Coordinates of C-alpha atoms in Angstrom, one line a residue:
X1 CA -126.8 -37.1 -53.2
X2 CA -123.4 -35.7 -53.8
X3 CA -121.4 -39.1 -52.7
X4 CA -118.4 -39.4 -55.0
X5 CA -118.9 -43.3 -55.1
X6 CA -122.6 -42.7 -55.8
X7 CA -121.7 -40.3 -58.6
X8 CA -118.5 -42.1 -59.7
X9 CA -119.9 -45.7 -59.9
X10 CA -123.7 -46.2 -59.1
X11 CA -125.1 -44.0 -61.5
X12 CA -122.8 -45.8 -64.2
X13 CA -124.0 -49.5 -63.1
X14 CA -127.5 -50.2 -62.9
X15 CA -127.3 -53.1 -60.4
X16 CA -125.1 -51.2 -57.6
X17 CA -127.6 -48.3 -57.8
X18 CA -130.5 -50.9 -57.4
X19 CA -128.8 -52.6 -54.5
X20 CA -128.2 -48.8 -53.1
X21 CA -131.9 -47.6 -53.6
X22 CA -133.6 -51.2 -52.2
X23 CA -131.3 -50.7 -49.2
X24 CA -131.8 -47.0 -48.5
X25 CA -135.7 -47.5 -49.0
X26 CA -135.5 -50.6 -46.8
X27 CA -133.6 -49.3 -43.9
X28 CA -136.1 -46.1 -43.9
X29 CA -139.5 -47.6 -44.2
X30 CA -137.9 -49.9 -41.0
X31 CA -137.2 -46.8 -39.3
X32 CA -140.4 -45.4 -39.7
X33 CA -142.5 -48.2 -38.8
X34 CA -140.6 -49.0 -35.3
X35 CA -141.8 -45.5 -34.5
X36 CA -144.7 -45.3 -36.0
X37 CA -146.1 -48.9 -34.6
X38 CA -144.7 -47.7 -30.6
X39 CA -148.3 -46.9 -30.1
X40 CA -149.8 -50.8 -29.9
X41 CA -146.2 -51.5 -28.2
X42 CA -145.1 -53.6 -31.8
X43 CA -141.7 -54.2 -32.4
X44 CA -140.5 -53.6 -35.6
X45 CA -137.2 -55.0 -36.8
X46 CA -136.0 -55.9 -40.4
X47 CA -133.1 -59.1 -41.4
X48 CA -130.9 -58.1 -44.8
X49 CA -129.8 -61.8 -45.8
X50 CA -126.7 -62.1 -47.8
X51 CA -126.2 -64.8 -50.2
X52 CA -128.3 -67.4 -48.8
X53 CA -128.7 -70.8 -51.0
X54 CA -132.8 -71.2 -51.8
X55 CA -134.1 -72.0 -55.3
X56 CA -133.8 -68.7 -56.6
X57 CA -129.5 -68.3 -56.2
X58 CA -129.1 -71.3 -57.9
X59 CA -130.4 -69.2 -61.1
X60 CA -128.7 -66.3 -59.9
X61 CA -125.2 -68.2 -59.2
X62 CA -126.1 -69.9 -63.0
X63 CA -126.2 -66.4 -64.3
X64 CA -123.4 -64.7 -62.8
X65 CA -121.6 -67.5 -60.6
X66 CA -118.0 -66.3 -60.7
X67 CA -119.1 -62.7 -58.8
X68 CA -121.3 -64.8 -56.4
X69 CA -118.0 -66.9 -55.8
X70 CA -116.1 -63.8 -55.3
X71 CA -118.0 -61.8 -53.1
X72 CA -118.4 -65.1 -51.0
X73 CA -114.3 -66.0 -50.7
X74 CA -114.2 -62.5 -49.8
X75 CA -116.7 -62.8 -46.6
X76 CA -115.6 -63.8 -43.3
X77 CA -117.7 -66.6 -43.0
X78 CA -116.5 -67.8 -46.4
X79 CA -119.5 -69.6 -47.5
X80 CA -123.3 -68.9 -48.4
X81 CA -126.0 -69.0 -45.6
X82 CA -128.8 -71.3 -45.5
X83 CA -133.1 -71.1 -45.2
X84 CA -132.8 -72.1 -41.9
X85 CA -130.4 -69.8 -40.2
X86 CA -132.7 -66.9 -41.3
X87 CA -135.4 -68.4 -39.6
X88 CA -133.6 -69.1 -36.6
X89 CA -132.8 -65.5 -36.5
X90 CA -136.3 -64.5 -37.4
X91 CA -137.2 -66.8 -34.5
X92 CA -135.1 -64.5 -31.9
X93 CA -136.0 -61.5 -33.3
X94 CA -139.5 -62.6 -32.5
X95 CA -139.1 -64.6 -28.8
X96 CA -139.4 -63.1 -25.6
X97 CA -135.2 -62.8 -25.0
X98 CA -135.5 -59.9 -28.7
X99 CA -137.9 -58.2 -26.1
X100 CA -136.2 -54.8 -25.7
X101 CA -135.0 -54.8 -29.9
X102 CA -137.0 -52.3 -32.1
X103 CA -135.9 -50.0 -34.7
X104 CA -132.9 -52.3 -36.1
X105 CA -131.8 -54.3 -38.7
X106 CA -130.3 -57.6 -38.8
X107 CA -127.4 -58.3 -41.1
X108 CA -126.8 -61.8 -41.2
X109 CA -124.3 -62.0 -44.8
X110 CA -121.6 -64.3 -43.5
X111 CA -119.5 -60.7 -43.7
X112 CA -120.0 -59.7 -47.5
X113 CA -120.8 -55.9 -46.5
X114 CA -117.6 -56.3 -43.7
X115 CA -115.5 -57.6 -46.6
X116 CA -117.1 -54.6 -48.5
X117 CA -115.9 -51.7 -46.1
X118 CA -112.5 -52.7 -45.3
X119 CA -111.9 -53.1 -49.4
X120 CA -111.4 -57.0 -49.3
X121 CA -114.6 -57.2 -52.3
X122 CA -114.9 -54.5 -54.2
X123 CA -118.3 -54.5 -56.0
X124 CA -118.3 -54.7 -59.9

């Protein structure tokens, strides 16, 4: 892809073009199966979680806290998610009142990629 900040900054940090790749291929395969799975009548709808506090960020935020901190001061909501509000979104995404949602993705990052867009984070 000829994106200047794909050329410009991805290619030159390993994590960003990680986070770009795992997104793209995520968003596709999505796309694909909400058309693909119409046949049985399945819904097919994916949730992107931002920084969401489980086991696993406290050994991220150990490892490279100060970024984490940033990127979180930086989102609207101003702090990190929890377990449980992914599975209440997983819960309507799956209930009868989700019933005409298909083919879409569900950001719930507290505003990270929001802070991202308007230039309020800027990633390292």
């Amino acid at each position: 892809m000829d994106i200047p900040f794909i050329r410009e900054t991805a290619m030159e940090r390993s994590g960003i073009a990680y986070m770009i790749a795992k997104r793209i291929n995520h968003l596709q395969a999505q796309k694909a199966a909400a058309t693909t799975w119409r046949e049985r009548r399945a819904r097919i709808n994916t949730i992107s979680p931002g920084v969401i506090v489980t086991p696993l960020a406290y050994d991220e935020f150990a490892a490279a806290g100060e970024g984490y901190q940033q990127m979180i001061d930086a989102s609207a909501a101003m702090r990190t998610g929890t377990a449980d509000e992914i599975a209440e979104a997983g819960a309507f995404l799956l209930g009868e009142h989700a019933g005409f949602i298909t083919g879409t993705d569900l950001l719930i990052d507290g505003g990270v990629i929001a802070a991202i867009r308007t230039g309020m984070y800027k990633l390292h």
